[in-house]
Amino acid sequence: MKVIKFGGSSMADAKQFKKVANIVLSDPERRVVVVSAPGKRGENDTKVTDLLISLAETVRDGGDVTAGVARVVERYESIARNLKLDRAIVDTIRKDLFSRIASRGDSYAKFLDCMKAAGEDNSAKLMAVYLKSRGCNAEYVNPKDAGLFLTEEFGNAQVLPKSYDLLKQLKDRDSIIVFPGFFGYSEEGDVVTFSRGGSDVTGGILAAALGADVYENFTDVDFVYAANPHIVDNPFPIPLFTYEEMRELSYGGFSVLHEEALAPVYSLGIPVNIRNTNNPDAPGTFIVADDKAPKSTFPVVGIAADKGFMTIHVYKYMMNREIGFGRRLLQILEEEGISYEHTPSGIDSISIIIREVNCPDDKLARVVERINATLGVNSVHVVHDQAIVMLVGRGMTRSVGIAARAAEAFNHAGININMINQGSSEVSIMFGVEGKDAKPAVKALYEEFFD
Ligand code: ASP
């Protein structure tokens, strides 16, 4: 059986709903359908999730919610009207929004997640009604009833292991299951969402729990490309990546798939197939386990860049002789609740690379103060607006000269590299550059390895 997930652009309007239903109905193995909230219908449109976030802000600020509710309901209403569905579903959706608004308690984070989840939840209800109208035995399934339990990290939750056994029971149903993406429930029974784009994660969890043969992830591109098409013209389409390659690229800024979506399917080796709702005949891109991937003929299969990093540089003369320095330094971050990304080091220096979003100014000030006060360092300074650029490919393993070619490409483009990091798997090389150099760096590497 297949678990199949549709992103926001596939759910944006009635035309897209029809395409989704055609895809679902064309293959009896497509048993579980995970849906996102309706996305943008064009350049200047707004995603339903963003409408819901504004609505939550209006509630928080004590404003009038009438217009905000109407904007959200209108998105579903126009889909229902154009699909000639009974109006009852629209009333259900309106009531659902008002009841979420009325449930507002003391915690805004909790309330915000409850509002955001309305996008996917109502999308799934509407899709189930539509599939039924097309003669399909479809059924909306609520994540709480099915047993999708998450950590109580509002806006950034992770799946709790017990969910897998509970979700497995969905196998016994003989209907086509329509499951809302993006959210689950805490053990206390509150709605909790994954981070943005998290419906991909829901799909991965269901594919793993049900032991799917494949996890099909429908979006709006025929393939995953070797580089961002907004940066490089007509980049090379890549028919197959390994999990490791895709994980590195998603981490490095490829927005095709949520960074955490592969974790559930990785250990089971369930292949993921990225496909296009607007061109379902295209085979798409497969993401598979390393031992299922053919030997790569190219050393590099993808180039990604992401901005929004900062680096804390710490210098202490004779640092290499001081046992426990690294632990004490990182403990400060742990105690402040800051997740770090990398820690490249020299003999007397260590740099900690952190995503800016994970370290607000007040925490940063405290960290710097604590490092100075407790670690006896010679200097500590912070550099903002950094980017990382990832060169990824399983073919790089034991290939000679890749780093040299990359460094030469940066040299030609006049880009300063301020950090190089290669993991032991040799699947990727990461370069730290200034934020302004992120795009030119991708172009330079693309020209070197693909043109
Ligand atoms: N609708 C949510 C978002 O916009 C989740 C998703 O689409 O996967 O982030």
GROMACS .gro file of C-alpha atoms and ligand atoms in nm:
model
  460
    1MET     CA    1   0.000   0.000   0.000
    2LYS     CA    2   0.100   0.360  -0.052
    3VAL     CA    3   0.081   0.661   0.178
    4ILE     CA    4   0.032   0.969  -0.034
    5LYS     CA    5   0.069   1.328   0.076
    6PHE     CA    6  -0.047   1.646  -0.096
    7GLY     CA    7   0.108   1.984  -0.019
    8GLY     CA    8  -0.060   2.324  -0.004
    9SER     CA    9  -0.033   2.401  -0.375
   10SER     CA   10  -0.214   2.070  -0.449
   11MET     CA   11  -0.499   2.174  -0.219
   12ALA     CA   12  -0.522   2.540  -0.322
   13ASP     CA   13  -0.855   2.538  -0.509
   14ALA     CA   14  -1.129   2.319  -0.658
   15LYS     CA   15  -0.924   2.248  -0.971
   16GLN     CA   16  -0.644   2.112  -0.757
   17PHE     CA   17  -0.887   1.909  -0.543
   18LYS     CA   18  -1.005   1.738  -0.863
   19LYS     CA   19  -0.649   1.652  -0.960
   20VAL     CA   20  -0.586   1.510  -0.614
   21ALA     CA   21  -0.899   1.294  -0.631
   22ASN     CA   22  -0.802   1.169  -0.978
   23ILE     CA   23  -0.460   1.069  -0.847
   24VAL     CA   24  -0.607   0.894  -0.542
   25LEU     CA   25  -0.868   0.709  -0.748
   26SER     CA   26  -0.624   0.602  -1.019
   27ASP     CA   27  -0.438   0.355  -0.796
   28PRO     CA   28  -0.609   0.119  -0.548
   29GLU     CA   29  -0.286   0.097  -0.349
   30ARG     CA   30  -0.320   0.462  -0.246
   31ARG     CA   31  -0.489   0.393   0.087
   32VAL     CA   32  -0.385   0.679   0.312
   33VAL     CA   33  -0.406   1.039   0.195
   34VAL     CA   34  -0.236   1.309   0.401
   35VAL     CA   35  -0.333   1.665   0.317
   36SER     CA   36  -0.199   2.014   0.382
   37ALA     CA   37  -0.406   2.328   0.425
   38PRO     CA   38  -0.494   2.513   0.102
   39GLY     CA   39  -0.186   2.699  -0.016
   40LYS     CA   40  -0.137   2.996  -0.247
   41ARG     CA   41  -0.340   3.009  -0.569
   42GLY     CA   42  -0.094   3.252  -0.724
   43GLU     CA   43   0.192   3.490  -0.652
   44ASN     CA   44   0.003   3.738  -0.436
   45ASP     CA   45  -0.225   3.496  -0.257
   46THR     CA   46  -0.194   3.395   0.111
   47LYS     CA   47  -0.174   3.041   0.247
   48VAL     CA   48  -0.461   2.940   0.475
   49THR     CA   49  -0.206   2.865   0.750
   50ASP     CA   50  -0.086   3.226   0.732
   51LEU     CA   51  -0.446   3.352   0.740
   52LEU     CA   52  -0.498   3.144   1.054
   53ILE     CA   53  -0.185   3.284   1.216
   54SER     CA   54  -0.313   3.641   1.152
   55LEU     CA   55  -0.650   3.540   1.294
   56ALA     CA   56  -0.482   3.406   1.609
   57GLU     CA   57  -0.297   3.738   1.642
   58THR     CA   58  -0.624   3.928   1.610
   59VAL     CA   59  -0.770   3.718   1.893
   60ARG     CA   60  -0.460   3.774   2.106
   61ASP     CA   61  -0.480   4.150   2.049
   62GLY     CA   62  -0.850   4.160   2.134
   63GLY     CA   63  -0.954   4.262   1.781
   64ASP     CA   64  -1.268   4.184   1.582
   65VAL     CA   65  -1.239   3.838   1.428
   66THR     CA   66  -1.527   3.863   1.180
   67ALA     CA   67  -1.319   3.952   0.873
   68GLY     CA   68  -1.044   3.705   0.958
   69VAL     CA   69  -1.286   3.416   1.000
   70ALA     CA   70  -1.463   3.514   0.677
   71ARG     CA   71  -1.135   3.508   0.481
   72VAL     CA   72  -1.054   3.157   0.598
   73VAL     CA   73  -1.407   3.023   0.547
   74GLU     CA   74  -1.419   3.178   0.200
   75ARG     CA   75  -1.121   2.966   0.089
   76TYR     CA   76  -1.304   2.644   0.178
   77GLU     CA   77  -1.638   2.773   0.063
   78SER     CA   78  -1.516   2.849  -0.288
   79ILE     CA   79  -1.368   2.500  -0.313
   80ALA     CA   80  -1.691   2.340  -0.189
   81ARG     CA   81  -1.905   2.558  -0.422
   82ASN     CA   82  -1.696   2.482  -0.730
   83LEU     CA   83  -1.704   2.112  -0.651
   84LYS     CA   84  -2.082   2.136  -0.603
   85LEU     CA   85  -2.067   1.993  -0.251
   86ASP     CA   86  -2.338   2.024   0.008
   87ARG     CA   87  -2.307   2.353   0.204
   88ALA     CA   88  -2.318   2.163   0.534
   89ILE     CA   89  -1.942   2.113   0.525
   90VAL     CA   90  -1.886   2.489   0.506
   91ASP     CA   91  -2.102   2.542   0.814
   92THR     CA   92  -1.904   2.272   0.993
   93ILE     CA   93  -1.581   2.454   0.909
   94ARG     CA   94  -1.714   2.793   1.027
   95LYS     CA   95  -1.834   2.641   1.355
   96ASP     CA   96  -1.500   2.469   1.401
   97LEU     CA   97  -1.314   2.803   1.370
   98PHE     CA   98  -1.539   2.976   1.622
   99SER     CA   99  -1.506   2.692   1.867
  100ARG     CA  100  -1.125   2.708   1.841
  101ILE     CA  101  -1.138   3.084   1.902
  102ALA     CA  102  -1.363   3.030   2.204
  103SER     CA  103  -1.118   2.774   2.346
  104ARG     CA  104  -0.846   3.040   2.395
  105GLY     CA  105  -0.680   2.989   2.732
  106ASP     CA  106  -0.377   3.146   2.900
  107SER     CA  107  -0.110   3.003   2.675
  108TYR     CA  108  -0.080   3.180   2.341
  109ALA     CA  109   0.158   2.914   2.204
  110LYS     CA  110  -0.106   2.649   2.271
  111PHE     CA  111  -0.381   2.859   2.117
  112LEU     CA  112  -0.172   2.941   1.809
  113ASP     CA  113  -0.114   2.571   1.739
  114CYS     CA  114  -0.482   2.499   1.778
  115MET     CA  115  -0.561   2.771   1.522
  116LYS     CA  116  -0.288   2.667   1.276
  117ALA     CA  117  -0.408   2.306   1.283
  118ALA     CA  118  -0.752   2.418   1.162
  119GLY     CA  119  -0.605   2.456   0.811
  120GLU     CA  120  -0.513   2.091   0.767
  121ASP     CA  121  -0.802   1.957   0.974
  122ASN     CA  122  -1.069   2.125   0.765
  123SER     CA  123  -0.884   2.051   0.445
  124ALA     CA  124  -0.899   1.679   0.530
  125LYS     CA  125  -1.268   1.697   0.618
  126LEU     CA  126  -1.344   1.871   0.289
  127MET     CA  127  -1.134   1.627   0.086
  128ALA     CA  128  -1.309   1.331   0.249
  129VAL     CA  129  -1.650   1.476   0.159
  130TYR     CA  130  -1.533   1.536  -0.198
  131LEU     CA  131  -1.388   1.187  -0.241
  132LYS     CA  132  -1.714   1.042  -0.113
  133SER     CA  133  -1.903   1.252  -0.368
  134ARG     CA  134  -1.687   1.084  -0.632
  135GLY     CA  135  -1.804   0.742  -0.515
  136CYS     CA  136  -1.498   0.661  -0.309
  137ASN     CA  137  -1.522   0.497   0.033
  138ALA     CA  138  -1.324   0.775   0.200
  139GLU     CA  139  -1.313   0.862   0.567
  140TYR     CA  140  -1.168   1.161   0.756
  141VAL     CA  141  -0.955   1.038   1.047
  142ASN     CA  142  -0.868   1.262   1.340
  143PRO     CA  143  -0.506   1.231   1.460
  144LYS     CA  144  -0.614   1.197   1.824
  145ASP     CA  145  -0.850   0.908   1.748
  146ALA     CA  146  -0.580   0.743   1.539
  147GLY     CA  147  -0.315   0.789   1.811
  148LEU     CA  148  -0.072   1.049   1.672
  149PHE     CA  149   0.085   1.174   1.995
  150LEU     CA  150   0.355   1.441   1.996
  151THR     CA  151   0.587   1.612   2.242
  152GLU     CA  152   0.439   1.922   2.398
  153GLU     CA  153   0.669   2.155   2.200
  154PHE     CA  154   0.420   2.395   2.048
  155GLY     CA  155   0.507   2.485   1.689
  156ASN     CA  156   0.799   2.243   1.685
  157ALA     CA  157   0.675   1.907   1.811
  158GLN     CA  158   0.823   1.561   1.761
  159VAL     CA  159   0.644   1.230   1.742
  160LEU     CA  160   0.621   1.016   2.057
  161PRO     CA  161   0.729   0.654   1.991
  162LYS     CA  162   0.403   0.505   2.119
  163SER     CA  163   0.223   0.661   1.820
  164TYR     CA  164   0.362   0.404   1.579
  165ASP     CA  165   0.186   0.108   1.741
  166LEU     CA  166  -0.139   0.299   1.772
  167LEU     CA  167  -0.134   0.426   1.414
  168LYS     CA  168  -0.060   0.076   1.286
  169GLN     CA  169  -0.421  -0.014   1.363
  170LEU     CA  170  -0.537   0.207   1.076
  171LYS     CA  171  -0.438  -0.087   0.857
  172ASP     CA  172  -0.754  -0.270   0.959
  173ARG     CA  173  -0.982  -0.010   0.802
  174ASP     CA  174  -1.106  -0.078   0.454
  175SER     CA  175  -1.180   0.284   0.370
  176ILE     CA  176  -0.943   0.533   0.207
  177ILE     CA  177  -0.816   0.732   0.502
  178VAL     CA  178  -0.793   1.110   0.470
  179PHE     CA  179  -0.562   1.231   0.741
  180PRO     CA  180  -0.479   1.594   0.819
  181GLY     CA  181  -0.107   1.672   0.814
  182PHE     CA  182   0.095   1.906   1.036
  183PHE     CA  183  -0.047   1.833   1.380
  184GLY     CA  184  -0.110   1.573   1.646
  185TYR     CA  185  -0.194   1.581   2.015
  186SER     CA  186   0.007   1.603   2.333
  187GLU     CA  187  -0.052   1.342   2.601
  188GLU     CA  188  -0.255   1.609   2.785
  189GLY     CA  189  -0.485   1.621   2.482
  190ASP     CA  190  -0.380   1.958   2.338
  191VAL     CA  191  -0.329   2.018   1.967
  192VAL     CA  192   0.042   2.051   1.887
  193THR     CA  193   0.193   2.122   1.545
  194PHE     CA  194   0.522   2.031   1.383
  195SER     CA  195   0.731   2.317   1.250
  196ARG     CA  196   0.614   2.482   0.928
  197GLY     CA  197   0.577   2.248   0.633
  198GLY     CA  198   0.522   1.964   0.879
  199SER     CA  199   0.256   1.773   0.683
  200ASP     CA  200   0.552   1.600   0.518
  201VAL     CA  201   0.643   1.468   0.862
  202THR     CA  202   0.291   1.334   0.919
  203GLY     CA  203   0.318   1.146   0.589
  204GLY     CA  204   0.651   0.996   0.690
  205ILE     CA  205   0.516   0.883   1.027
  206LEU     CA  206   0.212   0.717   0.871
  207ALA     CA  207   0.420   0.548   0.602
  208ALA     CA  208   0.646   0.405   0.874
  209ALA     CA  209   0.363   0.305   1.109
  210LEU     CA  210   0.174   0.126   0.833
  211GLY     CA  211   0.482  -0.024   0.669
  212ALA     CA  212   0.393   0.136   0.334
  213ASP     CA  213   0.565   0.016   0.018
  214VAL     CA  214   0.622   0.375  -0.082
  215TYR     CA  215   0.556   0.723   0.053
  216GLU     CA  216   0.442   0.940  -0.237
  217ASN     CA  217   0.482   1.309  -0.170
  218PHE     CA  218   0.296   1.518  -0.427
  219THR     CA  219   0.403   1.876  -0.477
  220ASP     CA  220   0.432   2.110  -0.776
  221VAL     CA  221   0.758   2.009  -0.942
  222ASP     CA  222   0.835   1.720  -1.179
  223PHE     CA  223   1.164   1.648  -1.008
  224VAL     CA  224   1.390   1.762  -0.733
  225TYR     CA  225   1.662   1.963  -0.902
  226ALA     CA  226   2.034   1.982  -0.831
  227ALA     CA  227   2.000   2.344  -0.718
  228ASN     CA  228   1.727   2.595  -0.644
  229PRO     CA  229   1.566   2.696  -0.979
  230HIS     CA  230   1.525   3.049  -0.839
  231ILE     CA  231   1.904   3.078  -0.821
  232VAL     CA  232   2.024   2.867  -1.115
  233ASP     CA  233   1.851   2.863  -1.456
  234ASN     CA  234   1.719   2.522  -1.561
  235PRO     CA  235   1.906   2.319  -1.304
  236PHE     CA  236   1.968   1.951  -1.364
  237PRO     CA  237   1.674   1.724  -1.261
  238ILE     CA  238   1.788   1.448  -1.025
  239PRO     CA  239   1.588   1.121  -1.051
  240LEU     CA  240   1.726   0.965  -0.733
  241PHE     CA  241   1.881   1.069  -0.404
  242THR     CA  242   1.974   0.865  -0.101
  243TYR     CA  243   1.816   0.950   0.235
  244GLU     CA  244   2.148   1.092   0.351
  245GLU     CA  245   2.181   1.318   0.048
  246MET     CA  246   1.827   1.447   0.080
  247ARG     CA  247   1.862   1.502   0.454
  248GLU     CA  248   2.175   1.711   0.398
  249LEU     CA  249   2.010   1.911   0.121
  250SER     CA  250   1.689   1.971   0.318
  251TYR     CA  251   1.898   2.083   0.612
  252GLY     CA  252   2.091   2.312   0.380
  253GLY     CA  253   1.779   2.486   0.253
  254PHE     CA  254   1.613   2.266  -0.012
  255SER     CA  255   1.249   2.338   0.053
  256VAL     CA  256   1.103   2.042  -0.138
  257LEU     CA  257   1.070   1.821   0.168
  258HIS     CA  258   1.060   1.901   0.540
  259GLU     CA  259   1.395   1.832   0.701
  260GLU     CA  260   1.244   1.582   0.949
  261ALA     CA  261   1.017   1.395   0.706
  262LEU     CA  262   1.262   1.119   0.626
  263ALA     CA  263   1.348   1.024   0.984
  264PRO     CA  264   1.049   0.786   1.032
  265VAL     CA  265   1.100   0.599   0.704
  266TYR     CA  266   1.480   0.595   0.710
  267SER     CA  267   1.536   0.292   0.932
  268LEU     CA  268   1.265   0.092   0.753
  269GLY     CA  269   1.402   0.173   0.410
  270ILE     CA  270   1.063   0.288   0.276
  271PRO     CA  271   1.126   0.477  -0.049
  272VAL     CA  272   0.991   0.828  -0.089
  273ASN     CA  273   0.873   0.945  -0.428
  274ILE     CA  274   0.845   1.320  -0.486
  275ARG     CA  275   0.589   1.381  -0.762
  276ASN     CA  276   0.393   1.655  -0.934
  277THR     CA  277   0.016   1.685  -0.882
  278ASN     CA  278   0.001   1.891  -1.202
  279ASN     CA  279   0.184   1.627  -1.404
  280PRO     CA  280   0.116   1.291  -1.238
  281ASP     CA  281   0.262   1.095  -1.530
  282ALA     CA  282   0.613   1.221  -1.454
  283PRO     CA  283   0.798   0.957  -1.252
  284GLY     CA  284   0.937   1.218  -1.011
  285THR     CA  285   1.238   1.182  -0.787
  286PHE     CA  286   1.298   0.880  -0.563
  287ILE     CA  287   1.469   0.895  -0.228
  288VAL     CA  288   1.600   0.556  -0.124
  289ALA     CA  289   1.838   0.380   0.113
  290ASP     CA  290   2.205   0.389   0.024
  291ASP     CA  291   2.220   0.016  -0.056
  292LYS     CA  292   1.929   0.054  -0.301
  293ALA     CA  293   2.091   0.344  -0.487
  294PRO     CA  294   2.294   0.283  -0.801
  295LYS     CA  295   2.653   0.398  -0.796
  296SER     CA  296   2.649   0.771  -0.863
  297THR     CA  297   2.810   0.875  -1.190
  298PHE     CA  298   2.847   1.233  -1.068
  299PRO     CA  299   3.038   1.324  -0.754
  300VAL     CA  300   2.786   1.596  -0.666
  301VAL     CA  301   2.406   1.564  -0.690
  302GLY     CA  302   2.293   1.878  -0.513
  303ILE     CA  303   2.397   2.222  -0.397
  304ALA     CA  304   2.203   2.405  -0.128
  305ALA     CA  305   2.245   2.723   0.071
  306ASP     CA  306   2.071   2.860   0.374
  307LYS     CA  307   2.103   3.195   0.547
  308GLY     CA  308   2.021   3.304   0.899
  309PHE     CA  309   2.315   3.168   1.099
  310MET     CA  310   2.536   3.333   1.357
  311THR     CA  311   2.873   3.225   1.489
  312ILE     CA  312   3.008   3.266   1.841
  313HIS     CA  313   3.388   3.264   1.817
  314VAL     CA  314   3.564   3.176   2.141
  315TYR     CA  315   3.941   3.210   2.181
  316LYS     CA  316   4.147   3.085   2.473
  317TYR     CA  317   4.522   3.044   2.464
  318MET     CA  318   4.613   2.674   2.532
  319MET     CA  319   4.250   2.565   2.495
  320ASN     CA  320   4.354   2.224   2.362
  321ARG     CA  321   4.516   2.132   2.696
  322GLU     CA  322   4.214   2.214   2.906
  323ILE     CA  323   4.013   1.903   2.977
  324GLY     CA  324   3.638   1.970   2.985
  325PHE     CA  325   3.645   2.312   2.816
  326GLY     CA  326   3.417   2.203   2.532
  327ARG     CA  327   3.171   2.043   2.770
  328ARG     CA  328   3.153   2.349   2.994
  329LEU     CA  329   3.104   2.576   2.692
  330LEU     CA  330   2.827   2.365   2.542
  331GLN     CA  331   2.666   2.322   2.882
  332ILE     CA  332   2.602   2.697   2.888
  333LEU     CA  333   2.407   2.660   2.564
  334GLU     CA  334   2.220   2.361   2.701
  335GLU     CA  335   2.122   2.547   3.016
  336GLU     CA  336   1.996   2.839   2.806
  337GLY     CA  337   1.795   2.594   2.590
  338ILE     CA  338   1.983   2.677   2.270
  339SER     CA  339   2.035   2.415   2.001
  340TYR     CA  340   2.362   2.456   1.809
  341GLU     CA  341   2.443   2.334   1.458
  342HIS     CA  342   2.822   2.291   1.429
  343THR     CA  343   3.134   2.349   1.633
  344PRO     CA  344   3.439   2.374   1.408
  345SER     CA  345   3.752   2.420   1.618
  346GLY     CA  346   4.124   2.503   1.607
  347ILE     CA  347   4.383   2.438   1.879
  348ASP     CA  348   4.299   2.750   2.077
  349SER     CA  349   3.962   2.844   1.932
  350ILE     CA  350   3.619   2.703   1.888
  351SER     CA  351   3.329   2.846   1.691
  352ILE     CA  352   2.970   2.764   1.762
  353ILE     CA  353   2.734   2.799   1.470
  354ILE     CA  354   2.372   2.860   1.565
  355ARG     CA  355   2.058   2.937   1.368
  356GLU     CA  356   1.958   3.295   1.449
  357VAL     CA  357   1.597   3.186   1.512
  358ASN     CA  358   1.714   2.957   1.791
  359CYS     CA  359   1.898   3.228   1.981
  360PRO     CA  360   1.711   3.551   2.056
  361ASP     CA  361   1.914   3.858   2.161
  362ASP     CA  362   1.850   3.822   2.535
  363LYS     CA  363   1.972   3.460   2.540
  364LEU     CA  364   2.274   3.550   2.329
  365ALA     CA  365   2.372   3.830   2.566
  366ARG     CA  366   2.348   3.590   2.861
  367VAL     CA  367   2.555   3.323   2.685
  368VAL     CA  368   2.834   3.569   2.601
  369GLU     CA  369   2.832   3.704   2.956
  370ARG     CA  370   2.849   3.354   3.105
  371ILE     CA  371   3.132   3.245   2.873
  372ASN     CA  372   3.332   3.553   2.973
  373ALA     CA  373   3.255   3.516   3.342
  374THR     CA  374   3.312   3.143   3.387
  375LEU     CA  375   3.551   3.007   3.123
  376GLY     CA  376   3.848   3.244   3.153
  377VAL     CA  377   3.862   3.301   2.777
  378ASN     CA  378   4.077   3.561   2.598
  379SER     CA  379   3.798   3.669   2.368
  380VAL     CA  380   3.447   3.592   2.259
  381HIS     CA  381   3.274   3.763   1.972
  382VAL     CA  382   2.963   3.706   1.767
  383VAL     CA  383   2.928   3.738   1.390
  384HIS     CA  384   2.575   3.758   1.247
  385ASP     CA  385   2.429   3.712   0.899
  386GLN     CA  386   2.618   3.400   0.804
  387ALA     CA  387   2.517   3.139   0.546
  388ILE     CA  388   2.605   2.777   0.498
  389VAL     CA  389   2.649   2.623   0.157
  390MET     CA  390   2.628   2.247   0.117
  391LEU     CA  391   2.785   2.041  -0.157
  392VAL     CA  392   2.619   1.700  -0.146
  393GLY     CA  393   2.670   1.367  -0.322
  394ARG     CA  394   2.737   1.007  -0.226
  395GLY     CA  395   2.979   0.996  -0.518
  396MET     CA  396   3.209   1.231  -0.325
  397THR     CA  397   3.307   0.950  -0.090
  398ARG     CA  398   3.673   0.891  -0.147
  399SER     CA  399   3.669   1.112  -0.462
  400VAL     CA  400   3.986   1.315  -0.484
  401GLY     CA  401   3.986   1.688  -0.546
  402ILE     CA  402   3.624   1.788  -0.476
  403ALA     CA  403   3.711   2.036  -0.200
  404ALA     CA  404   3.987   2.180  -0.416
  405ARG     CA  405   3.747   2.236  -0.709
  406ALA     CA  406   3.492   2.398  -0.477
  407ALA     CA  407   3.755   2.625  -0.322
  408GLU     CA  408   3.874   2.723  -0.667
  409ALA     CA  409   3.516   2.805  -0.773
  410PHE     CA  410   3.478   3.029  -0.466
  411ASN     CA  411   3.812   3.188  -0.543
  412HIS     CA  412   3.699   3.274  -0.900
  413ALA     CA  413   3.376   3.422  -0.770
  414GLY     CA  414   3.563   3.629  -0.508
  415ILE     CA  415   3.381   3.459  -0.220
  416ASN     CA  416   3.553   3.426   0.114
  417ILE     CA  417   3.510   3.089   0.288
  418ASN     CA  418   3.504   3.130   0.663
  419MET     CA  419   3.443   2.768   0.759
  420ILE     CA  420   3.476   2.425   0.598
  421ASN     CA  421   3.324   2.119   0.759
  422GLN     CA  422   3.315   1.764   0.628
  423GLY     CA  423   3.140   1.488   0.817
  424SER     CA  424   3.289   1.141   0.839
  425SER     CA  425   3.032   1.000   0.593
  426GLU     CA  426   3.188   1.223   0.323
  427VAL     CA  427   2.842   1.269   0.171
  428SER     CA  428   2.865   1.644   0.206
  429ILE     CA  429   3.102   1.932   0.245
  430MET     CA  430   2.972   2.240   0.420
  431PHE     CA  431   3.110   2.590   0.363
  432GLY     CA  432   3.043   2.890   0.583
  433VAL     CA  433   3.019   3.219   0.390
  434GLU     CA  434   2.872   3.563   0.453
  435GLY     CA  435   2.495   3.584   0.405
  436LYS     CA  436   2.531   3.809   0.098
  437ASP     CA  437   2.746   3.542  -0.071
  438ALA     CA  438   2.494   3.258  -0.039
  439LYS     CA  439   2.344   3.287  -0.389
  440PRO     CA  440   2.671   3.361  -0.573
  441ALA     CA  441   2.822   3.062  -0.394
  442VAL     CA  442   2.549   2.828  -0.522
  443LYS     CA  443   2.596   2.964  -0.875
  444ALA     CA  444   2.972   2.925  -0.859
  445LEU     CA  445   2.951   2.565  -0.737
  446TYR     CA  446   2.682   2.478  -0.990
  447GLU     CA  447   2.895   2.606  -1.275
  448GLU     CA  448   3.190   2.408  -1.150
  449PHE     CA  449   3.012   2.076  -1.100
  450PHE     CA  450   2.727   2.077  -1.351
  451ASP     CA  451   2.781   2.318  -1.640
  452ASP     N1  452   0.019   2.424   0.631
  452ASP     C1  453   0.139   2.413   0.707
  452ASP     C2  454   0.237   2.522   0.665
  452ASP     O1  455   0.205   2.605   0.583
  452ASP     C3  456   0.199   2.278   0.703
  452ASP     C4  457   0.222   2.218   0.566
  452ASP     O2  458   0.174   2.270   0.466
  452ASP     O3  459   0.291   2.116   0.558
  452ASP     O4  460   0.346   2.527   0.716
   0.00000   0.00000   0.00000
